[in-house]
Short mmCIF file of C-alpha atoms (C1' of nucleotides) in Angstrom, two decimals:
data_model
loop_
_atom_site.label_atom_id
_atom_site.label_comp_id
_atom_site.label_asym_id
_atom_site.label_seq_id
_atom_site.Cartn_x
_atom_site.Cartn_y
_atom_site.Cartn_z
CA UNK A 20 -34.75 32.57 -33.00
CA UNK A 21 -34.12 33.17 -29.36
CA UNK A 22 -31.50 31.02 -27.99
CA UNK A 23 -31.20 29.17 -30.76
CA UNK A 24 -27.39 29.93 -31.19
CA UNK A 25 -27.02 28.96 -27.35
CA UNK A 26 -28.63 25.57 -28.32
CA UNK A 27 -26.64 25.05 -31.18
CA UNK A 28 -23.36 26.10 -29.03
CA UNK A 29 -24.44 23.13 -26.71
CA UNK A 30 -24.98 20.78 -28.63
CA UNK A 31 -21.64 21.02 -30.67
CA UNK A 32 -20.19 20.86 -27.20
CA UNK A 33 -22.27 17.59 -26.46
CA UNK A 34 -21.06 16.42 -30.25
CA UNK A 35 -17.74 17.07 -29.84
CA UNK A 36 -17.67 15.91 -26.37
CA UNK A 37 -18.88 12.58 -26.94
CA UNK A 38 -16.38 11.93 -29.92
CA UNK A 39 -13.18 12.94 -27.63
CA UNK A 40 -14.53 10.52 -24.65
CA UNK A 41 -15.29 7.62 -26.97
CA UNK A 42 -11.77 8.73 -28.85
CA UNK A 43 -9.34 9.35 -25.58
CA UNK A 44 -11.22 8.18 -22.58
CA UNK A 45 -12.74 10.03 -19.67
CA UNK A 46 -9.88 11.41 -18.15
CA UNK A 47 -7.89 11.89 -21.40
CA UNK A 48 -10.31 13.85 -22.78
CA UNK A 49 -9.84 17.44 -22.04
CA UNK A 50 -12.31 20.34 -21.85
CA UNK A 51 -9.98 22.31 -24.16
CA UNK A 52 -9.61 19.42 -26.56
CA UNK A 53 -13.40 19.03 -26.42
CA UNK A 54 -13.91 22.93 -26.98
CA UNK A 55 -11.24 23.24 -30.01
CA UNK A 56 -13.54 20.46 -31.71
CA UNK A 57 -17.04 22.51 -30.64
CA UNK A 58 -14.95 25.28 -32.07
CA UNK A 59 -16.25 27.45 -29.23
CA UNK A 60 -14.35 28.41 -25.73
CA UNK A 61 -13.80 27.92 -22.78
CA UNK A 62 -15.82 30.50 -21.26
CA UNK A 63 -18.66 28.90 -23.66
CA UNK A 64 -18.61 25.50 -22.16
CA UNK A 65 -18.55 26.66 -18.61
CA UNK A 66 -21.43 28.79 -19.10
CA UNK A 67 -23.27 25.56 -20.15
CA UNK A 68 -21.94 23.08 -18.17
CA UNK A 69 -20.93 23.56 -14.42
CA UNK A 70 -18.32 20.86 -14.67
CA UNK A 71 -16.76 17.84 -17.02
CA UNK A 72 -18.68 15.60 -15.20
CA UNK A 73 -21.97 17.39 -16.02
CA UNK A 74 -21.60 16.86 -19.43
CA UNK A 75 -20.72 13.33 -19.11
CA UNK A 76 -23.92 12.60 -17.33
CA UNK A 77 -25.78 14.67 -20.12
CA UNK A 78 -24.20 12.15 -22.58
CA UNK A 79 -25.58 9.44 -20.25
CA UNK A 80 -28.85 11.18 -20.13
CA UNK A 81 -29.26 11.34 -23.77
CA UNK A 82 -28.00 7.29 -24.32
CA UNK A 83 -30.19 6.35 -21.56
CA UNK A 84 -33.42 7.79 -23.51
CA UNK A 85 -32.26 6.48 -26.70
CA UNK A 86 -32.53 2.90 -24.97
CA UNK A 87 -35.71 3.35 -23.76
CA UNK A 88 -37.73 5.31 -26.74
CA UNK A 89 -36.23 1.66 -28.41
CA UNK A 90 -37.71 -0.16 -25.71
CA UNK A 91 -40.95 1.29 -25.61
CA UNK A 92 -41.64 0.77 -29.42
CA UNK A 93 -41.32 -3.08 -28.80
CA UNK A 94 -43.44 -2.61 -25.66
CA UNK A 95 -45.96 -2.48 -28.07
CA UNK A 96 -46.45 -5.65 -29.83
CA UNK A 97 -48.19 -8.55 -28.09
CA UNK A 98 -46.24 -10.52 -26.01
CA UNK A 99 -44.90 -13.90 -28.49
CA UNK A 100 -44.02 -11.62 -31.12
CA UNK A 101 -42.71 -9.15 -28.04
CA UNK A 102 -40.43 -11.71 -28.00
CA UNK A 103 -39.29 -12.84 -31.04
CA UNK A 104 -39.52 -8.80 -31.63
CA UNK A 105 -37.08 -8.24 -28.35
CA UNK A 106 -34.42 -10.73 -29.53
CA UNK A 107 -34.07 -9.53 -32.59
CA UNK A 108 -34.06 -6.04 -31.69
CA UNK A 109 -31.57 -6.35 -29.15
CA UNK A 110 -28.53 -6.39 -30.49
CA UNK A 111 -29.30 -4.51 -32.62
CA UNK A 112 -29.63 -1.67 -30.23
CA UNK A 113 -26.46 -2.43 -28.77
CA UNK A 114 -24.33 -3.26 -31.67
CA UNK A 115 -25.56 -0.66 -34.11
CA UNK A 116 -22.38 0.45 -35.77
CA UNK A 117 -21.14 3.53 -34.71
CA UNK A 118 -17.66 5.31 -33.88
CA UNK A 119 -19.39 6.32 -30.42
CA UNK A 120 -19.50 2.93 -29.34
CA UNK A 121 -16.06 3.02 -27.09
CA UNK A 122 -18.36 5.99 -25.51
CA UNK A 123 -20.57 3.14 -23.75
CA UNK A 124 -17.64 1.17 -22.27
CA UNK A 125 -16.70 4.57 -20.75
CA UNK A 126 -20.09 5.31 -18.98
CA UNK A 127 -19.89 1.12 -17.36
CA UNK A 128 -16.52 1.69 -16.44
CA UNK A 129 -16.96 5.54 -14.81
CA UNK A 130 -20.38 3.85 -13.60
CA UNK A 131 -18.11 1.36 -11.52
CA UNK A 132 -16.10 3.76 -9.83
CA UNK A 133 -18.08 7.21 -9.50
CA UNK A 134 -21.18 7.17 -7.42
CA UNK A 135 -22.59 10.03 -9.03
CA UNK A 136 -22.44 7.84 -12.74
CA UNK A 137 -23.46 4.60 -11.09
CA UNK A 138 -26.68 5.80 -9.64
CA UNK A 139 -27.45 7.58 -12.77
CA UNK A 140 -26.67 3.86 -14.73
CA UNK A 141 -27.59 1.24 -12.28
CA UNK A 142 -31.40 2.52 -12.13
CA UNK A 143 -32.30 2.43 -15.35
CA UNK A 144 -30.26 -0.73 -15.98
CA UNK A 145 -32.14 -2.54 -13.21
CA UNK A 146 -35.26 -1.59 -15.00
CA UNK A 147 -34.23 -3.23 -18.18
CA UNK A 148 -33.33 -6.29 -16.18
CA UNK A 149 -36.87 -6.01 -15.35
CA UNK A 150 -38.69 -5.56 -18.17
CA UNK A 151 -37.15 -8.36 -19.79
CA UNK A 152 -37.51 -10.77 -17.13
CA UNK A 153 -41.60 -9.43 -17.29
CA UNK A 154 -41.32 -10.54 -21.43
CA UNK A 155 -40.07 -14.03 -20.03
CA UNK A 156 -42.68 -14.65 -17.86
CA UNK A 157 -44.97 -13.40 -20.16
CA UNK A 158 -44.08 -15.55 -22.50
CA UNK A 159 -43.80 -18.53 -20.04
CA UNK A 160 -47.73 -17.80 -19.31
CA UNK A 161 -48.79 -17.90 -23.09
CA UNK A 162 -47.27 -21.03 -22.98
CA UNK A 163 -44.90 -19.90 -26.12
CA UNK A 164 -41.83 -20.86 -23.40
CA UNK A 165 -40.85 -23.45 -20.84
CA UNK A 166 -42.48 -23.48 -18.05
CA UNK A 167 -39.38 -24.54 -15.38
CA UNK A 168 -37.95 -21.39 -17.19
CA UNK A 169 -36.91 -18.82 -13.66
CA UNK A 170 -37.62 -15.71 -15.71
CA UNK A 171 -35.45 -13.29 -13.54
CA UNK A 172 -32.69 -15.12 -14.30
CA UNK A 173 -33.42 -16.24 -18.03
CA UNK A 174 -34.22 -11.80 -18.13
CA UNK A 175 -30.28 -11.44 -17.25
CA UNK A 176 -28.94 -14.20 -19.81
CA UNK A 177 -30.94 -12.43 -22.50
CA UNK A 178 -29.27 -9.22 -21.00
CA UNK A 179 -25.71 -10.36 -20.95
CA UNK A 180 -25.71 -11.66 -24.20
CA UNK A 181 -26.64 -8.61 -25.53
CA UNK A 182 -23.72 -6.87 -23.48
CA UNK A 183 -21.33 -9.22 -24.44
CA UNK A 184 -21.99 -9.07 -27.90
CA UNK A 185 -22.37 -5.19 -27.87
CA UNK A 186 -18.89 -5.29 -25.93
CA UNK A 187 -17.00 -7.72 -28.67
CA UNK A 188 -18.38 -5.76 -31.39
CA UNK A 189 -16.91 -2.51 -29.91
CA UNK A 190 -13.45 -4.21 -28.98
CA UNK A 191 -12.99 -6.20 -32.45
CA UNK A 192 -15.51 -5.08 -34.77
CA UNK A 193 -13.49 -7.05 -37.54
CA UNK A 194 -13.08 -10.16 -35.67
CA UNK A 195 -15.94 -11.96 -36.50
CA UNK A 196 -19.38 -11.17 -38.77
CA UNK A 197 -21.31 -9.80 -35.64
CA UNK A 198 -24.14 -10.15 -37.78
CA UNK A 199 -23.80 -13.93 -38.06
CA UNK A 200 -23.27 -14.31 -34.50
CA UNK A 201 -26.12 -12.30 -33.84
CA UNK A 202 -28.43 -14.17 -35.61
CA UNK A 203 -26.61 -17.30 -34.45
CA UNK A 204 -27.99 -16.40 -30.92
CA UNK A 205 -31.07 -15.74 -31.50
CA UNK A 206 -31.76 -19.02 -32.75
CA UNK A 207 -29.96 -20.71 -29.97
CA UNK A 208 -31.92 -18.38 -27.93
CA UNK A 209 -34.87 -19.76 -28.78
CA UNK A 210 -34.02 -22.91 -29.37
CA UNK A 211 -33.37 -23.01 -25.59
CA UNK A 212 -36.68 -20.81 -24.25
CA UNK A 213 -39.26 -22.25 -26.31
CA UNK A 214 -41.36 -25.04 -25.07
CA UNK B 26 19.10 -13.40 -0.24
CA UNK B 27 20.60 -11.57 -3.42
CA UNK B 28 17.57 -10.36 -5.43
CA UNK B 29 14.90 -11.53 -3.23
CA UNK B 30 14.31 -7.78 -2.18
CA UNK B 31 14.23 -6.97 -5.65
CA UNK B 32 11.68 -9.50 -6.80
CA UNK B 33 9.69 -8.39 -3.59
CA UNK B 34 9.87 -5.17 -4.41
CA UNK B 35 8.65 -5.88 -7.71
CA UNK B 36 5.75 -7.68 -6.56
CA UNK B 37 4.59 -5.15 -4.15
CA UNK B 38 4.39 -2.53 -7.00
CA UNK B 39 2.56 -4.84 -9.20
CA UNK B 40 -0.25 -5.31 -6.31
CA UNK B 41 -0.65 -1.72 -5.54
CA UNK B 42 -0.89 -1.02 -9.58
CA UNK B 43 -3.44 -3.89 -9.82
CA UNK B 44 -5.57 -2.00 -6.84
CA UNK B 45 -4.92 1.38 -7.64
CA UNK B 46 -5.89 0.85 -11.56
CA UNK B 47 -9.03 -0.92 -10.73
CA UNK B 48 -10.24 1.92 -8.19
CA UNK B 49 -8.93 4.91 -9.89
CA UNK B 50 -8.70 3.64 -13.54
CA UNK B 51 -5.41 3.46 -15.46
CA UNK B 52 -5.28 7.18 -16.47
CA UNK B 53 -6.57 8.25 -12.61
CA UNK B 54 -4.44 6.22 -10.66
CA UNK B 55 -0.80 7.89 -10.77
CA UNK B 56 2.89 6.30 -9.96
CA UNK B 57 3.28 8.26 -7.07
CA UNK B 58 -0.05 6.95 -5.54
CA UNK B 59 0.81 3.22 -6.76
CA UNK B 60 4.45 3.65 -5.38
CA UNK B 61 3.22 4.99 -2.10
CA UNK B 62 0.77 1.84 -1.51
CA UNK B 63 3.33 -0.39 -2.63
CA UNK B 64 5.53 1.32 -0.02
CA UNK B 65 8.99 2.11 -1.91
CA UNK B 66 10.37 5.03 -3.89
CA UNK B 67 9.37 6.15 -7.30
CA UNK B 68 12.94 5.49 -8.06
CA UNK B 69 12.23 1.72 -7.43
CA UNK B 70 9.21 2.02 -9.51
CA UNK B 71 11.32 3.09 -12.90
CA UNK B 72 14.08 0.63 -11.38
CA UNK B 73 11.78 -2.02 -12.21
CA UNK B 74 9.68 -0.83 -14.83
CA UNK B 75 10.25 1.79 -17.96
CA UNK B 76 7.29 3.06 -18.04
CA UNK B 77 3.81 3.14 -16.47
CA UNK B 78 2.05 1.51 -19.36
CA UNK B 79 4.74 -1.21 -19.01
CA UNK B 80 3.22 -1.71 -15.45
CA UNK B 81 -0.10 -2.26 -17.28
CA UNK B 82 0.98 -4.62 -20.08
CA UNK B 83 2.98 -7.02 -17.03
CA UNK B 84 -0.45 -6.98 -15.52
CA UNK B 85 -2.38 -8.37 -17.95
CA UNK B 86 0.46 -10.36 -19.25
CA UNK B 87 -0.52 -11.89 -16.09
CA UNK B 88 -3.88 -11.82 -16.09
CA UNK B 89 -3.98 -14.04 -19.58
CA UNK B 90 -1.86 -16.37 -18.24
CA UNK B 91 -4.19 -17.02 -15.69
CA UNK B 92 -7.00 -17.51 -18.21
CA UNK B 93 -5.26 -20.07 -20.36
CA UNK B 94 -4.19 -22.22 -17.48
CA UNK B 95 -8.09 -22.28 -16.81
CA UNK B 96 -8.56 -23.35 -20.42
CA UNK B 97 -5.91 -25.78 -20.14
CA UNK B 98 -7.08 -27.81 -17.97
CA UNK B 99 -10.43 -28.08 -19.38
CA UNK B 100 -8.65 -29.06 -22.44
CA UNK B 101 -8.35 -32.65 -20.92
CA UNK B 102 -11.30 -34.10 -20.98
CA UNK B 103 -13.02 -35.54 -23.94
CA UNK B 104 -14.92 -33.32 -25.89
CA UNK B 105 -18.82 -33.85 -24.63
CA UNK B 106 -17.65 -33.61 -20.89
CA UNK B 107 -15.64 -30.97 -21.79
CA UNK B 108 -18.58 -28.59 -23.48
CA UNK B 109 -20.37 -29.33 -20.13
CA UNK B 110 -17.31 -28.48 -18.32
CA UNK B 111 -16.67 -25.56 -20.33
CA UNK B 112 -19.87 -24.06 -19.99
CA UNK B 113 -19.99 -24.24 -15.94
CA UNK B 114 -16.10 -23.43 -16.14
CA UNK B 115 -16.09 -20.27 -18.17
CA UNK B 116 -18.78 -17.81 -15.95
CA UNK B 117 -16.74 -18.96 -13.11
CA UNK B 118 -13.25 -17.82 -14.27
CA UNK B 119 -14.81 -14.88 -15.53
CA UNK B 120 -16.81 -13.81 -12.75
CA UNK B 121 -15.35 -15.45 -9.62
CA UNK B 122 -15.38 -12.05 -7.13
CA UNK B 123 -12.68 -10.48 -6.76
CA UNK B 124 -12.48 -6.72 -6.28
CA UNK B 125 -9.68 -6.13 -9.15
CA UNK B 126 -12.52 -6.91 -11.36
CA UNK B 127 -12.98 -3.95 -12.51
CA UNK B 128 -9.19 -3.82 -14.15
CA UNK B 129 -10.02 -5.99 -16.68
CA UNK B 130 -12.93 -3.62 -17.43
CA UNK B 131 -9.49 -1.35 -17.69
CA UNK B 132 -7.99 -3.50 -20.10
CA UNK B 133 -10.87 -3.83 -22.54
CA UNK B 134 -11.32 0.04 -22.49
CA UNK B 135 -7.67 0.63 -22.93
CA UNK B 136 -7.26 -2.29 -25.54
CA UNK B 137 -9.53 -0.47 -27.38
CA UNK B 138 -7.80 2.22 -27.55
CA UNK B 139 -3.88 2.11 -27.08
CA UNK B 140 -2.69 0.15 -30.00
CA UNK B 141 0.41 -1.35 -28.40
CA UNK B 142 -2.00 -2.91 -25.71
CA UNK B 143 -5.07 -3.92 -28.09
CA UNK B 144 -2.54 -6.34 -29.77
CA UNK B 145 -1.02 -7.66 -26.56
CA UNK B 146 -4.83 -8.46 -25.88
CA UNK B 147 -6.45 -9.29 -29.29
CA UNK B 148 -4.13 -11.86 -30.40
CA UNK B 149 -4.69 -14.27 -26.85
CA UNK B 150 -8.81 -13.49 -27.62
CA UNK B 151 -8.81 -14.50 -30.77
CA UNK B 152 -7.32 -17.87 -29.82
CA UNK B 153 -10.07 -17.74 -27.57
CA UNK B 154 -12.60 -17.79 -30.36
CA UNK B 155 -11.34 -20.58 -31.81
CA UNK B 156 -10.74 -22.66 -29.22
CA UNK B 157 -14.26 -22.22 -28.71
CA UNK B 158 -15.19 -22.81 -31.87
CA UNK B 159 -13.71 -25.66 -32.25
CA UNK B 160 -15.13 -27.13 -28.89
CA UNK B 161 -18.41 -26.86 -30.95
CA UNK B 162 -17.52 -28.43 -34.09
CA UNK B 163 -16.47 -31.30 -31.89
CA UNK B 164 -19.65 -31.31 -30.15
CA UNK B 165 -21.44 -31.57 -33.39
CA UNK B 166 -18.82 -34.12 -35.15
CA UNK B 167 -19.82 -36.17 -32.01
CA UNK B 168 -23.67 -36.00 -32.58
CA UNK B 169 -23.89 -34.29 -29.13
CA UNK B 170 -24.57 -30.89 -30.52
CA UNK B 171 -27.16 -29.73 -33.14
CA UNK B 172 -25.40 -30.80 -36.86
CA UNK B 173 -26.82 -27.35 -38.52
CA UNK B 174 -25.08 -25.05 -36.06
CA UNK B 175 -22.09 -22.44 -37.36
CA UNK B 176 -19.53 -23.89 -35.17
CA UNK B 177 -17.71 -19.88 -35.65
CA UNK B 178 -21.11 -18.44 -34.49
CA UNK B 179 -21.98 -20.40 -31.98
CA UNK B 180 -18.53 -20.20 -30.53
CA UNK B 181 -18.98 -16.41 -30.14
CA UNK B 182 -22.10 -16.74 -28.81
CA UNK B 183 -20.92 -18.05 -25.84
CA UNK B 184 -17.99 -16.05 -25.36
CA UNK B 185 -20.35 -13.43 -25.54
CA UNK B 186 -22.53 -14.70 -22.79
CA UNK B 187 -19.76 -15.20 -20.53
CA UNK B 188 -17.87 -11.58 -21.30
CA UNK B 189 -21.40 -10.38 -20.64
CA UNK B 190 -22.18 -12.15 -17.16
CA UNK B 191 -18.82 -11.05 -16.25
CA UNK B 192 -19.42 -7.29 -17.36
CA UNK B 193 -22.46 -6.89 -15.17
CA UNK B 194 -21.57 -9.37 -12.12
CA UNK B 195 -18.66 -6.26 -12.37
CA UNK B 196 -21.22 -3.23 -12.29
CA UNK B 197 -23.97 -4.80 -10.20
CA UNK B 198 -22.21 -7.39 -7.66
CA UNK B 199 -25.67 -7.51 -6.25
CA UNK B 200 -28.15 -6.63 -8.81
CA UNK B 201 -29.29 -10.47 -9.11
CA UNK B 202 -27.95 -13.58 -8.07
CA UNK B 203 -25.29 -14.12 -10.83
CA UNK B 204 -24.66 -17.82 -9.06
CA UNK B 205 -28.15 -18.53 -10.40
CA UNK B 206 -28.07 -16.56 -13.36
CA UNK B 207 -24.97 -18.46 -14.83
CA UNK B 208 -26.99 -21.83 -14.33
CA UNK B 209 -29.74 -20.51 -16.35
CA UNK B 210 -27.44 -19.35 -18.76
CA UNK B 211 -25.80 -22.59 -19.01
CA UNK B 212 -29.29 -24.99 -19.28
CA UNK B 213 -30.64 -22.49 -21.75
CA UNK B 214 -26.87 -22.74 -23.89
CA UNK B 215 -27.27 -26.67 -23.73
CA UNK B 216 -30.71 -26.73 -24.38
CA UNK B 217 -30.55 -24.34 -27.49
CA UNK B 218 -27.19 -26.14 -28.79
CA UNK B 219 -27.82 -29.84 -28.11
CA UNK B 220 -29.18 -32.40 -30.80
"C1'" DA C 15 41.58 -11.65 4.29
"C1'" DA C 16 40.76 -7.23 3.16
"C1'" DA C 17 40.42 -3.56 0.23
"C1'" DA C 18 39.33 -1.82 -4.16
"C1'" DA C 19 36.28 -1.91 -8.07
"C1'" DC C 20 32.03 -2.69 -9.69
"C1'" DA C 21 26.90 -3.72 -9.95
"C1'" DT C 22 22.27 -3.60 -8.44
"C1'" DA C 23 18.50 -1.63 -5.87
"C1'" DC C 24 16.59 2.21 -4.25
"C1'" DC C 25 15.69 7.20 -2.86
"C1'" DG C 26 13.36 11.75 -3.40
"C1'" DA C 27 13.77 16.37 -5.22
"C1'" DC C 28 12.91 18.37 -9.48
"C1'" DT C 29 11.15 19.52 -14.36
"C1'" DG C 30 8.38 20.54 -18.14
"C1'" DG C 31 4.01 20.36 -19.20
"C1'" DT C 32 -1.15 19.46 -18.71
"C1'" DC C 33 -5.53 19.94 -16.73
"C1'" DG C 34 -9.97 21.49 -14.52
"C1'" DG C 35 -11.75 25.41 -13.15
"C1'" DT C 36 -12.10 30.69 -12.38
"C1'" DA C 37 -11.98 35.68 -13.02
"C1'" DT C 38 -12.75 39.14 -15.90
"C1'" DG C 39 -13.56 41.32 -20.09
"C1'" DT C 40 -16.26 41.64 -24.69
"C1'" DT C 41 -20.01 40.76 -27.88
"C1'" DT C 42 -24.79 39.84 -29.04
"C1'" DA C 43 -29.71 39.73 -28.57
"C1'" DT C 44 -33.79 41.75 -26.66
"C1'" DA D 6 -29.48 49.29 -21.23
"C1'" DT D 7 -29.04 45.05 -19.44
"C1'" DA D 8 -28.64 40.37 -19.22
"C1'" DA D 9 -27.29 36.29 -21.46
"C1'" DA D 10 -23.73 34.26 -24.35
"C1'" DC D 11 -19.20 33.89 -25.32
"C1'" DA D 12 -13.95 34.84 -25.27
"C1'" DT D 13 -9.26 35.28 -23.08
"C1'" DA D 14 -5.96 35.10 -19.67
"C1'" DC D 15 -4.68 32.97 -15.87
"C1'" DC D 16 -4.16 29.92 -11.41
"C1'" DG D 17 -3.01 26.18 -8.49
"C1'" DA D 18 -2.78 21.27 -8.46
"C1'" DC D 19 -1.03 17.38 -10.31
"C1'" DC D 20 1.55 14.05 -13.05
"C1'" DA D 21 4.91 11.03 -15.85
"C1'" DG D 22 9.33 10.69 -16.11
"C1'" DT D 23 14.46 12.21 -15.01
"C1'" DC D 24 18.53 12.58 -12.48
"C1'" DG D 25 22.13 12.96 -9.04
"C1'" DG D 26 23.11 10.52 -5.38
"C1'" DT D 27 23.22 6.60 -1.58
"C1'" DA D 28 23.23 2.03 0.35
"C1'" DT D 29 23.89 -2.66 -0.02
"C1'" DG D 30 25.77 -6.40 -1.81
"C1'" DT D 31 29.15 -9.05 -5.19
"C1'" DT D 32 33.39 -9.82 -7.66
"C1'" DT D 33 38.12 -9.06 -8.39
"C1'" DT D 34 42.62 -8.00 -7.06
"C1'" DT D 35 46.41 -7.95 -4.02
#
DNA sequence: AAAAACATACCGACTGGTCGGTATGTTTAT
DNA sequence: ATAAACATACCGACCAGTCGGTATGTTTTT
């Protein structure tokens, strides 16, 4: 075992890291607070990370290619049961209960303000805009979907439900059965695409 | 002109918090900086306010008003005029641009968070929901809307959509043509909900 | 009418404490 | 032995909130 200590070191700072953000915000969040819960220093997390910000845009990193690897295993299916596949997937990607979910609404709003964070968001967020709107017309081509359906735009409804219902579920996870609702739009979803 | 100056005064610092929250965030932005765009003393500031969350809560004390006087007036017309009203209505007093946007990104985040301020914003958004909600059970009383749709559900669903058009028409102003986007949105809603 | 008493609005220096980051020393692995 | 990994002590900047004081009315008294 080389480094493996070193590894483990950073990734208890990652851990811990991603709990105080999603607990006290960004800027609330200190690096002290965030080594006392690695239960390592100081000196530790500057040797791994050359600033805050670095380790934010790890915790991007890392959420970024958890999005994707769930992507790609949908990318495999054919394209009507893509679909059907897609919107059921979807939230649950988004919505998948977790006490790290505040920790998302961070990265959008640090994405808004830091250049840095939006470049490293906005990319692969334009991609998903694209893939989806590819599914659409897909689907539109098969004939499985209207065919006065503009599938860049239908792409971003599909999108922005999924936000919004990610976003609700993280803001009042007790305010209504997300699962319901979930389902609920799927159907109207559908209901709405299909031909 | 007794306390004209003072209500001035007032106003200034609650226009330099708006901007300064929305560019710097809530924890970023500090009183000094808000005090020295709204040109007066730090004194003034805790003159007029007793704290700088108290700032905060004024603002989107203000910011719900706003809101339900959109909802109000939509509550006039009858209800299949008003679903249609409601759904080109609500992406519009979401997402009209405006570059304080990005504060009520700052109140979700902070709602979700803080818990004086997640009840000063919960309580309004759940009467959101059911106002909603209700819109749809009308819909469906009237035969306009599909008679096997959850009325709850289907109520959220749209919320969603429109918290999620307005989340990304936040973090990528240009990333699509939202204009077009909410149209879509809005066909694909009727079309999926109507009987 | 004018002065005294009071109230409101505002100023800006200051405080106690926090934070991100650094400098320097110690331990551990090879 | 030597370099990487980690710890400790510390620095300068900054920040929310306080406080003594001023300036500008407003009300009361004479």
């Amino acid at each position: 075992m080389p480094q493996q200590r070193s590894e483990e070191t950073r990734a208890h700072l990652l851990d811990a890291a991603v709990r105080r953000f999603a607990i006290s915000g960004y800027n609330a969040a200190s690096v002290d607070e965030i080594c006392a819960e690695a239960g390592v220093s100081k000196g530790a997390f500057y040797h791994h990370f050359p600033s805050k910000q670095a380790v934010f845009l790890a915790l991007l990193d890392g959420w970024l290619k958890t999005i994707d690897s769930g992507l790609e295993s949908m990318r495999q299916a054919t394209v009507p049961e893509t679909f059907v596949e897609m919107t059921r997937l979807l939230p649950a990607i988004f919505a998948a209960a977790d006490e790290r979910l505040p920790m998302f609404l961070e990265f959008w709003l640090q994405a808004s303000r830091d250049e840095k964070i939006w470049e490293a968001t906005i990319a692969p967020y334009r991609h998903y805009q694209e893939y989806f709107a590819r599914l659409v017309a897909d689907g539109i081509a098969e004939g499985s979907l209207k065919p006065e359906t503009d599938p860049q735009a239908a792409g971003q409804v599909i999108l922005s439900l999924a936000v919004g219902l990610f976003l609700q579920g993280v803001l009042d996870p007790h305010g209504a059965d997300w699962q319901k609702v979930g389902e609920e739009s799927m159907k109207i979803l559908m209901n709405g695409l299909a031909s």
